[in-house]
């Protein structure tokens, strides 16, 4: 058969991994599904994970040369077929070990750089169950429990969100980027219902979206995908804390209207990715209501503050949004991806899509189809991502999430205090969430370009050392260092040790590039 597919090639020229394989037989394949084999493999992996979880060392990132990882992956991939079960066990051991050694150490107190959380371990157990007991969650008949759980959890969250109980809806999506795109599609559909069938080219106006100048890139992508165009994003001005200024927003919206732009949606942040900033949601809701504009809140990072009685007031006005994105895999500490997308009016969610597919959609509704979410989102085969969050909530209530989140926000404020009294650092804002941006300031005066280059080089060298993992962000064209505290085990001692690491690296850089504007 292979020679007929490749008649002009000598079989010796075909790479080894493309050569025909020896049949192992359906009985041997069936053995791979035996519960005993699964138990052996699961127990082996769990032992490795227990060691991983028990490691309290300060090691934020083990950044490995891609060539080394590629060599290991290639060796494991092309290692040859064998019926030796001991060899299978060894390979799995090596695969899991490679996975754990080369990734971000999310449970280490040295990990301070990204929004990926170290999930509550029990949620990983439920995730494993979901992986084995396949229950796609877009249709009730395929995933009855996940579909019902989504409904119950939506009601739990709405106790704190405050949407109209008889009108709102919530469903899960695979990540905040997809949720943001889905919400903007609904916003477009409300203003331009003909766009689904006829496209945006048939509109007589110039549709536009108003966004924070620190908007997440998924929004700019969505503007392109939806046919709005990135050039029709109306950038709303920010204050010193990187929050939209209401007065500036009004001026920008008026100016956009004067240019002939039809702004149909405002996108606000509830915890911006760069700064953790929370926009003035009440004032923006007023503007949206006055002008008949959809208000979408990207709360991918900070929306989870609603589960904390102490932190919830920071989200005042959130209940007035038309839609809300919330990433549970960030600040609710469950496995990725698990994003919750809320709508004030469920009819708007359904109206966003038009589809005919008799193999999944029914023309009539019944008690089962009322729990389907496929008619409101992009996904058909959707992982039952809600199950891990539900298990955590069912076992511990919202307390475990709220108290961990409060501890992280408190530690971020303490880090701000430490930076404020350090003569060689400057914090750039009072943190509203668990994100804090700052800069190292050397003794000598540097131009903005050189100062930004210094921060970038500091970050690269700290990352290369591997003890701490911090990130960077550009603020008004000048780079800054960025902390995202996701581990409740981080203490003020760890913060001070990280700053000492930055100082040591910065000293080395300045010795290598004395008086240089080009770091």
Short mmCIF file of C-alpha atoms in Angstrom, two decimals:
data_model
loop_
_atom_site.label_atom_id
_atom_site.label_comp_id
_atom_site.label_asym_id
_atom_site.label_seq_id
_atom_site.Cartn_x
_atom_site.Cartn_y
_atom_site.Cartn_z
CA UNK A 1 0.00 0.00 0.00
CA UNK A 2 2.77 2.45 0.92
CA UNK A 3 4.64 1.72 -2.32
CA UNK A 4 1.48 2.56 -4.30
CA UNK A 5 1.16 5.87 -2.46
CA UNK A 6 4.84 6.71 -3.08
CA UNK A 7 5.64 4.91 -6.38
CA UNK A 8 8.66 7.03 -7.33
CA UNK A 9 10.57 6.75 -4.07
CA UNK A 10 12.99 4.11 -2.92
CA UNK A 11 11.71 2.65 0.36
CA UNK A 12 15.14 3.19 1.86
CA UNK A 13 14.67 6.95 1.42
CA UNK A 14 11.56 7.05 3.60
CA UNK A 15 12.29 8.23 7.16
CA UNK A 16 12.29 5.44 9.71
CA UNK A 17 9.31 6.84 11.57
CA UNK A 18 7.23 6.61 8.37
CA UNK A 19 7.97 2.93 7.71
CA UNK A 20 5.07 0.49 8.08
CA UNK A 21 4.65 -0.69 11.66
CA UNK A 22 4.07 -4.20 12.78
CA UNK A 23 0.46 -4.90 13.71
CA UNK A 24 -0.02 -5.42 17.42
CA UNK A 25 -3.55 -6.79 17.12
CA UNK A 26 -6.83 -5.60 18.56
CA UNK A 27 -6.40 -7.73 21.68
CA UNK A 28 -3.17 -5.94 22.55
CA UNK A 29 -4.87 -2.61 21.89
CA UNK A 30 -7.64 -3.63 24.27
CA UNK A 31 -5.04 -4.31 26.93
CA UNK A 32 -4.12 -0.63 26.82
CA UNK A 33 -7.61 0.12 28.17
CA UNK A 34 -7.37 -2.31 31.09
CA UNK A 35 -8.10 -0.71 34.45
CA UNK A 36 -5.01 -2.35 35.96
CA UNK A 37 -2.72 -0.64 33.43
CA UNK A 38 -4.42 2.68 34.06
CA UNK A 39 -4.00 2.24 37.81
CA UNK A 40 -0.29 1.55 37.39
CA UNK A 41 0.26 4.56 35.15
CA UNK A 42 -1.86 6.89 37.28
CA UNK A 43 -0.12 5.81 40.49
CA UNK A 44 3.27 6.37 38.91
CA UNK A 45 2.35 9.87 37.70
CA UNK A 46 0.75 10.77 41.04
CA UNK A 47 3.96 9.85 42.86
CA UNK A 48 5.85 12.25 40.59
CA UNK A 49 3.26 14.98 41.16
CA UNK A 50 3.45 14.52 44.93
CA UNK A 51 7.18 15.18 44.76
CA UNK A 52 6.53 18.19 42.54
CA UNK A 53 3.96 19.64 44.94
CA UNK A 54 6.21 19.03 47.93
CA UNK A 55 9.09 21.05 46.49
CA UNK A 56 9.15 24.33 48.47
CA UNK A 57 12.38 25.61 46.94
CA UNK A 58 12.55 29.05 45.36
CA UNK A 59 12.82 28.21 41.68
CA UNK A 60 10.54 30.25 39.51
CA UNK A 61 11.51 29.03 36.07
CA UNK A 62 13.72 26.32 34.63
CA UNK A 63 14.25 27.89 31.21
CA UNK A 64 15.74 25.19 29.00
CA UNK A 65 17.40 25.44 25.61
CA UNK A 66 14.76 24.40 23.02
CA UNK A 67 17.35 22.20 21.30
CA UNK A 68 17.70 20.09 24.43
CA UNK A 69 13.95 19.67 24.80
CA UNK A 70 13.62 18.87 21.10
CA UNK A 71 16.28 16.19 21.35
CA UNK A 72 14.51 14.57 24.30
CA UNK A 73 11.12 14.74 22.60
CA UNK A 74 12.51 13.34 19.34
CA UNK A 75 14.19 10.46 21.17
CA UNK A 76 10.99 9.56 23.00
CA UNK A 77 8.87 9.95 19.86
CA UNK A 78 11.08 7.78 17.65
CA UNK A 79 12.24 5.33 20.22
CA UNK A 80 10.63 2.43 18.49
CA UNK A 81 7.66 0.20 19.15
CA UNK A 82 7.83 -2.37 21.90
CA UNK A 83 5.49 -4.73 23.69
CA UNK A 84 7.55 -4.48 26.89
CA UNK A 85 5.25 -3.02 29.57
CA UNK A 86 8.26 -2.08 31.69
CA UNK A 87 9.51 0.04 28.80
CA UNK A 88 6.08 1.66 28.54
CA UNK A 89 6.23 2.53 32.23
CA UNK A 90 9.73 3.96 31.84
CA UNK A 91 8.65 6.14 28.94
CA UNK A 92 5.69 7.52 30.84
CA UNK A 93 7.95 8.23 33.81
CA UNK A 94 10.31 10.14 31.54
CA UNK A 95 7.52 12.03 29.77
CA UNK A 96 6.00 13.25 33.05
CA UNK A 97 9.43 14.10 34.44
CA UNK A 98 10.27 16.12 31.32
CA UNK A 99 6.94 17.93 31.59
CA UNK A 100 7.50 18.89 35.22
CA UNK A 101 11.17 19.85 34.86
CA UNK A 102 10.84 22.16 31.87
CA UNK A 103 7.76 24.16 32.84
CA UNK A 104 7.05 27.22 34.93
CA UNK A 105 7.23 26.24 38.58
CA UNK A 106 3.80 27.59 39.49
CA UNK A 107 3.91 26.33 43.10
CA UNK A 108 7.29 27.89 43.83
CA UNK A 109 7.46 31.19 45.77
CA UNK A 110 9.92 32.31 43.10
CA UNK A 111 7.14 32.27 40.51
CA UNK A 112 5.91 35.88 40.34
CA UNK A 113 5.60 36.57 36.64
CA UNK A 114 2.44 35.32 34.95
CA UNK A 115 -1.28 34.89 35.46
CA UNK A 116 -1.17 31.10 35.22
CA UNK A 117 -2.20 29.75 38.59
CA UNK A 118 -1.11 26.70 40.50
CA UNK A 119 -4.54 25.03 40.77
CA UNK A 120 -5.95 23.65 43.98
CA UNK A 121 -4.74 20.03 43.70
CA UNK A 122 -8.22 18.58 44.15
CA UNK A 123 -9.31 20.31 40.95
CA UNK A 124 -6.69 18.35 39.03
CA UNK A 125 -8.24 15.13 40.31
CA UNK A 126 -11.61 16.16 38.90
CA UNK A 127 -9.92 17.19 35.65
CA UNK A 128 -8.50 13.68 35.35
CA UNK A 129 -11.99 12.24 35.82
CA UNK A 130 -13.29 14.54 33.08
CA UNK A 131 -10.52 13.37 30.75
CA UNK A 132 -11.49 9.71 31.18
CA UNK A 133 -15.28 9.97 31.48
CA UNK A 134 -15.84 12.03 28.34
CA UNK A 135 -18.86 14.32 28.70
CA UNK A 136 -18.84 17.18 26.18
CA UNK A 137 -20.63 20.04 27.89
CA UNK A 138 -22.41 21.86 25.05
CA UNK A 139 -25.32 19.42 24.82
CA UNK A 140 -27.30 17.92 27.69
CA UNK A 141 -27.62 14.47 26.13
CA UNK A 142 -23.82 14.18 25.97
CA UNK A 143 -22.93 15.93 29.22
CA UNK A 144 -25.94 16.02 31.51
CA UNK A 145 -24.10 16.74 34.74
CA UNK A 146 -21.78 19.47 33.38
CA UNK A 147 -24.74 21.21 31.74
CA UNK A 148 -26.70 21.24 34.98
CA UNK A 149 -23.62 22.27 36.96
CA UNK A 150 -23.12 25.27 34.64
CA UNK A 151 -26.68 26.38 35.40
CA UNK A 152 -26.32 25.96 39.16
CA UNK A 153 -22.92 27.68 39.24
CA UNK A 154 -24.29 30.58 37.21
CA UNK A 155 -26.91 31.06 39.92
CA UNK A 156 -24.23 30.89 42.62
CA UNK A 157 -22.15 33.58 40.96
CA UNK A 158 -25.14 35.78 40.29
CA UNK A 159 -25.73 36.05 44.03
CA UNK A 160 -22.69 38.34 44.00
CA UNK A 161 -22.95 39.71 40.46
CA UNK A 162 -26.54 40.92 40.65
CA UNK A 163 -27.82 40.45 37.10
CA UNK A 164 -31.62 40.10 36.66
CA UNK A 165 -32.25 36.56 37.88
CA UNK A 166 -34.94 35.87 35.29
CA UNK A 167 -32.97 37.15 32.32
CA UNK A 168 -29.24 36.47 32.71
CA UNK A 169 -27.22 33.50 31.51
CA UNK A 170 -23.72 32.10 31.92
CA UNK A 171 -21.77 29.41 30.11
CA UNK A 172 -18.16 28.32 29.89
CA UNK A 173 -15.70 28.85 27.06
CA UNK A 174 -12.16 27.68 26.42
CA UNK A 175 -10.34 30.82 27.48
CA UNK A 176 -10.91 34.54 27.87
CA UNK A 177 -9.94 35.35 24.28
CA UNK A 178 -12.78 33.21 22.95
CA UNK A 179 -15.18 34.63 25.55
CA UNK A 180 -14.30 38.20 24.57
CA UNK A 181 -14.81 37.40 20.90
CA UNK A 182 -18.17 35.79 21.67
CA UNK A 183 -19.35 38.78 23.71
CA UNK A 184 -18.33 41.26 21.01
CA UNK A 185 -20.16 39.13 18.45
CA UNK A 186 -23.31 39.49 20.56
CA UNK A 187 -22.75 43.24 20.85
CA UNK A 188 -22.34 43.50 17.08
CA UNK A 189 -25.47 41.42 16.56
CA UNK A 190 -27.58 43.71 18.72
CA UNK A 191 -26.58 46.83 16.78
CA UNK A 192 -26.27 45.20 13.33
CA UNK A 193 -28.54 42.13 13.23
CA UNK A 194 -28.10 41.89 9.45
CA UNK A 195 -24.33 41.40 9.76
CA UNK A 196 -24.56 37.64 10.30
CA UNK A 197 -26.21 37.02 6.95
CA UNK A 198 -25.09 39.95 4.84
CA UNK A 199 -21.75 40.87 6.38
CA UNK A 200 -20.53 44.20 7.66
CA UNK A 201 -20.08 45.52 4.12
CA UNK A 202 -23.82 46.10 3.88
CA UNK A 203 -23.93 48.62 6.73
CA UNK A 204 -24.23 52.33 5.92
CA UNK A 205 -22.25 53.44 8.97
CA UNK A 206 -18.73 52.97 10.31
CA UNK A 207 -18.94 50.55 13.26
CA UNK A 208 -16.38 51.03 16.03
CA UNK A 209 -15.50 49.73 19.50
CA UNK A 210 -14.29 51.94 22.35
CA UNK A 211 -11.56 50.35 24.45
CA UNK A 212 -9.09 51.09 27.20
CA UNK A 213 -5.67 52.02 25.90
CA UNK A 214 -4.48 48.99 27.89
CA UNK A 215 -7.01 46.64 26.32
CA UNK A 216 -6.01 42.99 25.99
CA UNK A 217 -4.83 41.96 22.55
CA UNK A 218 -7.73 39.52 22.21
CA UNK A 219 -10.02 42.53 21.80
CA UNK A 220 -7.93 43.98 18.97
CA UNK A 221 -7.91 40.57 17.34
CA UNK A 222 -11.68 40.31 17.72
CA UNK A 223 -12.10 43.66 15.98
CA UNK A 224 -10.28 42.23 12.98
CA UNK A 225 -12.11 38.92 13.04
CA UNK A 226 -15.54 40.57 13.24
CA UNK A 227 -14.85 42.88 10.32
CA UNK A 228 -14.73 46.03 12.45
CA UNK A 229 -11.04 46.61 11.89
CA UNK A 230 -8.32 47.43 14.38
CA UNK A 231 -8.15 50.98 13.04
CA UNK A 232 -11.71 51.53 14.25
CA UNK A 233 -10.85 50.93 17.87
CA UNK A 234 -11.45 54.17 19.76
CA UNK A 235 -8.74 54.32 22.42
CA UNK A 236 -10.01 55.82 25.67
CA UNK A 237 -7.48 57.83 27.73
CA UNK A 238 -6.16 56.59 31.06
CA UNK A 239 -5.22 58.18 34.36
CA UNK A 240 -1.95 57.64 36.26
CA UNK A 241 -3.25 54.28 37.54
CA UNK A 242 -4.04 53.12 33.97
CA UNK A 243 -7.82 53.39 34.46
CA UNK A 244 -10.15 54.90 31.88
CA UNK A 245 -10.91 58.52 32.76
CA UNK A 246 -14.66 59.24 32.50
CA UNK A 247 -14.17 62.80 31.24
CA UNK A 248 -11.63 61.66 28.67
CA UNK A 249 -13.90 58.81 27.61
CA UNK A 250 -16.79 61.21 26.97
CA UNK A 251 -14.56 63.43 24.86
CA UNK A 252 -13.25 60.45 22.90
CA UNK A 253 -16.76 59.14 22.24
CA UNK A 254 -17.95 62.58 21.13
CA UNK A 255 -14.94 62.93 18.83
CA UNK A 256 -15.58 59.47 17.36
CA UNK A 257 -19.19 60.38 16.63
CA UNK A 258 -18.06 63.61 14.99
CA UNK A 259 -15.81 61.55 12.70
CA UNK A 260 -18.78 59.44 11.66
CA UNK A 261 -17.92 56.38 13.75
CA UNK A 262 -20.77 54.37 15.26
CA UNK A 263 -19.43 53.09 18.57
CA UNK A 264 -21.62 50.10 19.44
CA UNK A 265 -19.59 48.68 22.35
CA UNK A 266 -17.39 49.90 25.18
CA UNK A 267 -14.87 47.39 26.56
CA UNK A 268 -13.78 48.05 30.14
CA UNK A 269 -11.23 46.22 32.26
CA UNK A 270 -11.83 44.63 35.63
CA UNK A 271 -8.19 43.86 36.25
CA UNK A 272 -6.19 44.75 33.14
CA UNK A 273 -3.53 42.27 32.11
CA UNK A 274 -0.73 44.81 32.19
CA UNK A 275 -1.53 46.69 35.41
CA UNK A 276 -4.40 44.89 37.12
CA UNK A 277 -6.33 48.15 36.81
CA UNK A 278 -10.08 48.29 37.34
CA UNK A 279 -11.88 50.86 35.22
CA UNK A 280 -14.67 53.06 36.69
CA UNK A 281 -17.46 50.67 35.77
CA UNK A 282 -20.36 52.74 37.15
CA UNK A 283 -19.39 55.83 35.16
CA UNK A 284 -18.82 53.80 32.02
CA UNK A 285 -22.20 52.11 32.49
CA UNK A 286 -23.79 55.58 32.65
CA UNK A 287 -22.14 56.52 29.35
CA UNK A 288 -23.18 53.27 27.72
CA UNK A 289 -26.79 53.67 28.84
CA UNK A 290 -26.95 57.30 27.67
CA UNK A 291 -25.69 56.40 24.20
CA UNK A 292 -27.30 52.99 23.72
CA UNK A 293 -23.92 51.26 23.72
CA UNK A 294 -23.17 47.71 24.86
CA UNK A 295 -20.83 47.56 27.88
CA UNK A 296 -18.55 44.53 27.96
CA UNK A 297 -16.29 44.04 30.96
CA UNK A 298 -13.16 41.99 30.46
CA UNK A 299 -12.83 40.62 33.98
CA UNK A 300 -10.65 37.72 32.90
CA UNK A 301 -8.19 38.54 35.66
CA UNK A 302 -10.05 40.56 38.28
CA UNK A 303 -13.67 39.50 37.86
CA UNK A 304 -13.22 36.83 40.51
CA UNK A 305 -13.03 39.56 43.16
CA UNK A 306 -16.82 39.27 43.32
CA UNK A 307 -16.53 36.12 45.45
CA UNK A 308 -14.75 38.06 48.22
CA UNK A 309 -16.89 40.23 50.48
CA UNK A 310 -13.86 42.40 51.20
CA UNK A 311 -12.68 42.84 47.59
CA UNK A 312 -16.05 42.99 45.82
CA UNK A 313 -16.55 46.76 46.35
CA UNK A 314 -13.61 47.34 43.97
CA UNK A 315 -15.92 46.12 41.19
CA UNK A 316 -18.73 48.61 41.85
CA UNK A 317 -20.92 48.88 38.78
CA UNK A 318 -20.11 45.42 37.43
CA UNK A 319 -23.78 44.48 37.79
CA UNK A 320 -24.61 47.03 35.07
CA UNK A 321 -22.52 45.39 32.35
CA UNK A 322 -24.16 43.70 29.38
CA UNK A 323 -21.53 40.96 29.37
CA UNK A 324 -18.63 39.83 31.54
CA UNK A 325 -15.65 37.55 30.99
CA UNK A 326 -14.11 35.80 34.01
CA UNK A 327 -11.17 33.38 33.82
CA UNK A 328 -11.52 30.85 36.62
CA UNK A 329 -8.16 29.36 35.62
CA UNK A 330 -6.47 32.59 36.66
CA UNK A 331 -7.71 33.93 39.97
CA UNK A 332 -10.02 31.10 40.94
CA UNK A 333 -7.15 28.64 40.74
CA UNK A 334 -8.54 25.77 38.67
CA UNK A 335 -6.97 24.03 35.64
CA UNK A 336 -6.89 25.93 32.35
CA UNK A 337 -8.88 26.68 30.46
CA UNK A 338 -12.04 27.52 32.38
CA UNK A 339 -13.68 30.81 31.46
CA UNK A 340 -17.14 31.99 32.50
CA UNK A 341 -19.04 34.26 30.11
CA UNK A 342 -22.02 36.10 31.61
CA UNK A 343 -24.79 37.98 29.79
CA UNK A 344 -27.30 40.29 31.40
CA UNK A 345 -29.88 39.22 28.78
CA UNK A 346 -29.75 35.61 27.61
CA UNK A 347 -31.69 36.45 24.44
CA UNK A 348 -28.74 38.53 23.26
CA UNK A 349 -26.46 35.53 23.75
CA UNK A 350 -28.68 33.31 21.61
CA UNK A 351 -29.22 35.97 18.96
CA UNK A 352 -25.46 36.25 18.41
CA UNK A 353 -25.41 33.01 16.40
CA UNK A 354 -27.43 31.52 13.55
CA UNK A 355 -27.01 27.88 12.68
CA UNK A 356 -28.69 24.89 11.14
CA UNK A 357 -27.28 21.47 11.89
CA UNK A 358 -29.87 18.75 12.26
CA UNK A 359 -27.31 16.33 13.67
CA UNK A 360 -27.07 18.35 16.90
CA UNK A 361 -29.69 21.11 16.97
CA UNK A 362 -33.40 20.46 17.52
CA UNK A 363 -36.21 22.51 16.00
CA UNK A 364 -38.24 22.17 19.17
CA UNK A 365 -37.13 22.61 22.75
CA UNK A 366 -37.73 20.28 25.65
CA UNK A 367 -36.62 19.89 29.25
CA UNK A 368 -33.23 18.61 28.09
CA UNK A 369 -32.37 21.07 25.32
CA UNK A 370 -33.02 23.99 27.69
CA UNK A 371 -29.67 23.13 29.27
CA UNK A 372 -27.74 23.20 25.98
CA UNK A 373 -25.23 25.99 25.45
CA UNK A 374 -24.05 25.16 21.92
CA UNK A 375 -26.47 27.66 20.40
CA UNK A 376 -24.76 30.47 22.36
CA UNK A 377 -21.06 29.72 21.86
CA UNK A 378 -18.53 28.70 19.25
CA UNK A 379 -17.76 25.29 20.71
CA UNK A 380 -19.49 22.02 19.99
CA UNK A 381 -17.23 19.46 21.67
CA UNK A 382 -16.49 21.49 24.78
CA UNK A 383 -14.56 20.09 27.72
CA UNK A 384 -16.61 19.99 30.94
CA UNK A 385 -14.33 22.64 32.41
CA UNK A 386 -16.91 23.74 34.97
CA UNK A 387 -16.53 20.46 36.87
CA UNK A 388 -13.24 21.34 38.58
CA UNK A 389 -14.56 24.71 39.71
CA UNK A 390 -17.79 23.16 40.92
CA UNK A 391 -16.01 20.45 42.91
CA UNK A 392 -13.87 23.08 44.63
CA UNK A 393 -16.95 25.18 45.39
CA UNK A 394 -19.01 22.19 46.53
CA UNK A 395 -16.28 21.00 48.90
CA UNK A 396 -15.12 24.32 50.36
CA UNK A 397 -17.66 26.91 49.26
CA UNK A 398 -16.27 30.19 47.97
CA UNK A 399 -14.13 30.54 51.10
CA UNK A 400 -11.01 28.82 49.76
CA UNK A 401 -11.01 30.95 46.63
CA UNK A 402 -11.86 34.21 48.39
CA UNK A 403 -9.28 33.85 51.16
CA UNK A 404 -6.48 32.89 48.78
CA UNK A 405 -7.34 35.81 46.53
CA UNK A 406 -7.42 38.18 49.50
CA UNK A 407 -4.03 36.92 50.65
CA UNK A 408 -2.54 37.55 47.21
CA UNK A 409 -3.95 41.07 46.98
CA UNK A 410 -2.72 41.81 50.52
CA UNK A 411 0.79 40.57 49.70
CA UNK A 412 0.83 42.69 46.54
CA UNK A 413 0.04 45.77 48.66
CA UNK A 414 2.87 44.80 51.02
CA UNK A 415 5.21 44.50 48.03
CA UNK A 416 4.15 48.01 47.04
CA UNK A 417 5.07 49.21 50.53
CA UNK A 418 8.51 47.59 50.33
CA UNK A 419 9.18 49.16 46.93
CA UNK A 420 7.96 52.56 48.13
CA UNK A 421 10.70 52.86 50.77
CA UNK A 422 13.49 51.37 48.65
CA UNK A 423 15.71 54.16 47.25
CA UNK A 424 16.51 52.25 44.06
CA UNK A 425 12.99 51.19 43.07
CA UNK A 426 9.78 52.98 42.23
CA UNK A 427 6.32 51.36 42.19
CA UNK A 428 4.22 52.70 39.33
CA UNK A 429 0.78 52.37 40.93
CA UNK A 430 -1.11 51.29 44.01
CA UNK A 431 -2.22 47.76 43.10
CA UNK A 432 -5.95 47.05 42.90
CA UNK A 433 -5.45 43.32 42.38
CA UNK A 434 -2.41 41.04 42.58
CA UNK A 435 -0.45 42.74 39.78
CA UNK A 436 2.24 45.33 40.51
CA UNK A 437 4.47 47.18 38.04
CA UNK A 438 7.70 48.87 39.08
CA UNK A 439 11.10 49.96 37.84
CA UNK A 440 14.64 49.66 39.08
CA UNK A 441 16.25 53.12 39.23
CA UNK A 442 20.05 53.30 39.12
CA UNK A 443 21.98 56.15 40.74
CA UNK A 444 22.75 57.86 37.45
CA UNK A 445 20.23 59.61 35.24
CA UNK A 446 19.11 57.61 32.21
CA UNK A 447 17.02 58.58 29.24
CA UNK A 448 13.60 56.88 28.99
CA UNK A 449 14.98 54.64 26.23
CA UNK A 450 17.95 53.51 28.32
CA UNK A 451 15.82 53.13 31.44
CA UNK A 452 13.41 50.88 29.57
CA UNK A 453 16.24 48.87 28.03
CA UNK A 454 17.70 48.35 31.49
CA UNK A 455 14.40 46.90 32.79
CA UNK A 456 14.19 44.55 29.81
CA UNK A 457 17.74 43.30 30.30
CA UNK A 458 17.18 42.87 34.05
CA UNK A 459 14.14 40.75 33.38
CA UNK A 460 15.97 38.58 30.84
CA UNK A 461 18.88 37.92 33.18
CA UNK A 462 16.71 37.25 36.23
CA UNK A 463 14.79 34.74 34.12
CA UNK A 464 18.02 33.10 32.95
CA UNK A 465 19.19 32.65 36.54
CA UNK A 466 15.95 30.79 37.22
CA UNK A 467 15.47 31.50 40.92
CA UNK A 468 12.78 34.10 40.30
CA UNK A 469 10.41 34.52 37.41
CA UNK A 470 9.10 38.05 36.84
CA UNK A 471 7.65 39.62 33.71
CA UNK A 472 7.78 42.98 31.97
CA UNK A 473 5.36 45.38 30.37
CA UNK A 474 5.71 48.53 28.28
CA UNK A 475 4.07 51.60 29.80
CA UNK A 476 3.84 54.59 27.50
CA UNK A 477 6.68 53.13 25.47
CA UNK A 478 9.04 52.53 28.41
CA UNK A 479 9.53 49.02 29.79
CA UNK A 480 8.81 48.21 33.43
CA UNK A 481 9.09 45.12 35.59
CA UNK A 482 5.89 43.34 36.56
CA UNK A 483 4.88 41.09 39.43
CA UNK A 484 1.84 38.82 39.34
CA UNK A 485 1.52 37.11 42.71
CA UNK A 486 -0.38 33.83 42.26
CA UNK A 487 1.15 31.78 45.08
CA UNK A 488 -0.19 32.32 48.61
CA UNK A 489 3.12 30.99 50.01
CA UNK A 490 5.00 34.09 48.84
CA UNK A 491 6.13 36.15 51.83
CA UNK A 492 7.70 39.57 52.25
CA UNK A 493 11.04 37.77 52.61
CA UNK A 494 10.60 36.36 49.11
CA UNK A 495 9.77 39.84 47.80
CA UNK A 496 12.95 41.25 49.36
CA UNK A 497 15.01 38.35 48.00
CA UNK A 498 13.62 39.01 44.53
CA UNK A 499 14.57 42.69 44.79
CA UNK A 500 18.08 41.70 45.87
CA UNK A 501 18.27 39.49 42.79
CA UNK A 502 17.25 42.43 40.61
CA UNK A 503 19.87 44.63 42.28
CA UNK A 504 22.62 42.07 41.71
CA UNK A 505 21.68 41.63 38.07
CA UNK A 506 21.40 45.39 37.52
CA UNK A 507 24.86 45.96 39.00
CA UNK A 508 26.34 43.42 36.60
CA UNK A 509 24.61 45.08 33.67
CA UNK A 510 25.86 48.55 34.58
CA UNK A 511 29.39 47.22 34.99
CA UNK A 512 29.21 45.73 31.50
CA UNK A 513 27.69 48.84 29.95
CA UNK A 514 29.06 51.84 31.86
CA UNK A 515 27.62 55.19 30.76
CA UNK A 516 25.84 53.42 27.93
CA UNK A 517 22.48 54.43 26.52
CA UNK A 518 22.31 51.08 24.71
CA UNK A 519 21.97 48.35 27.32
#
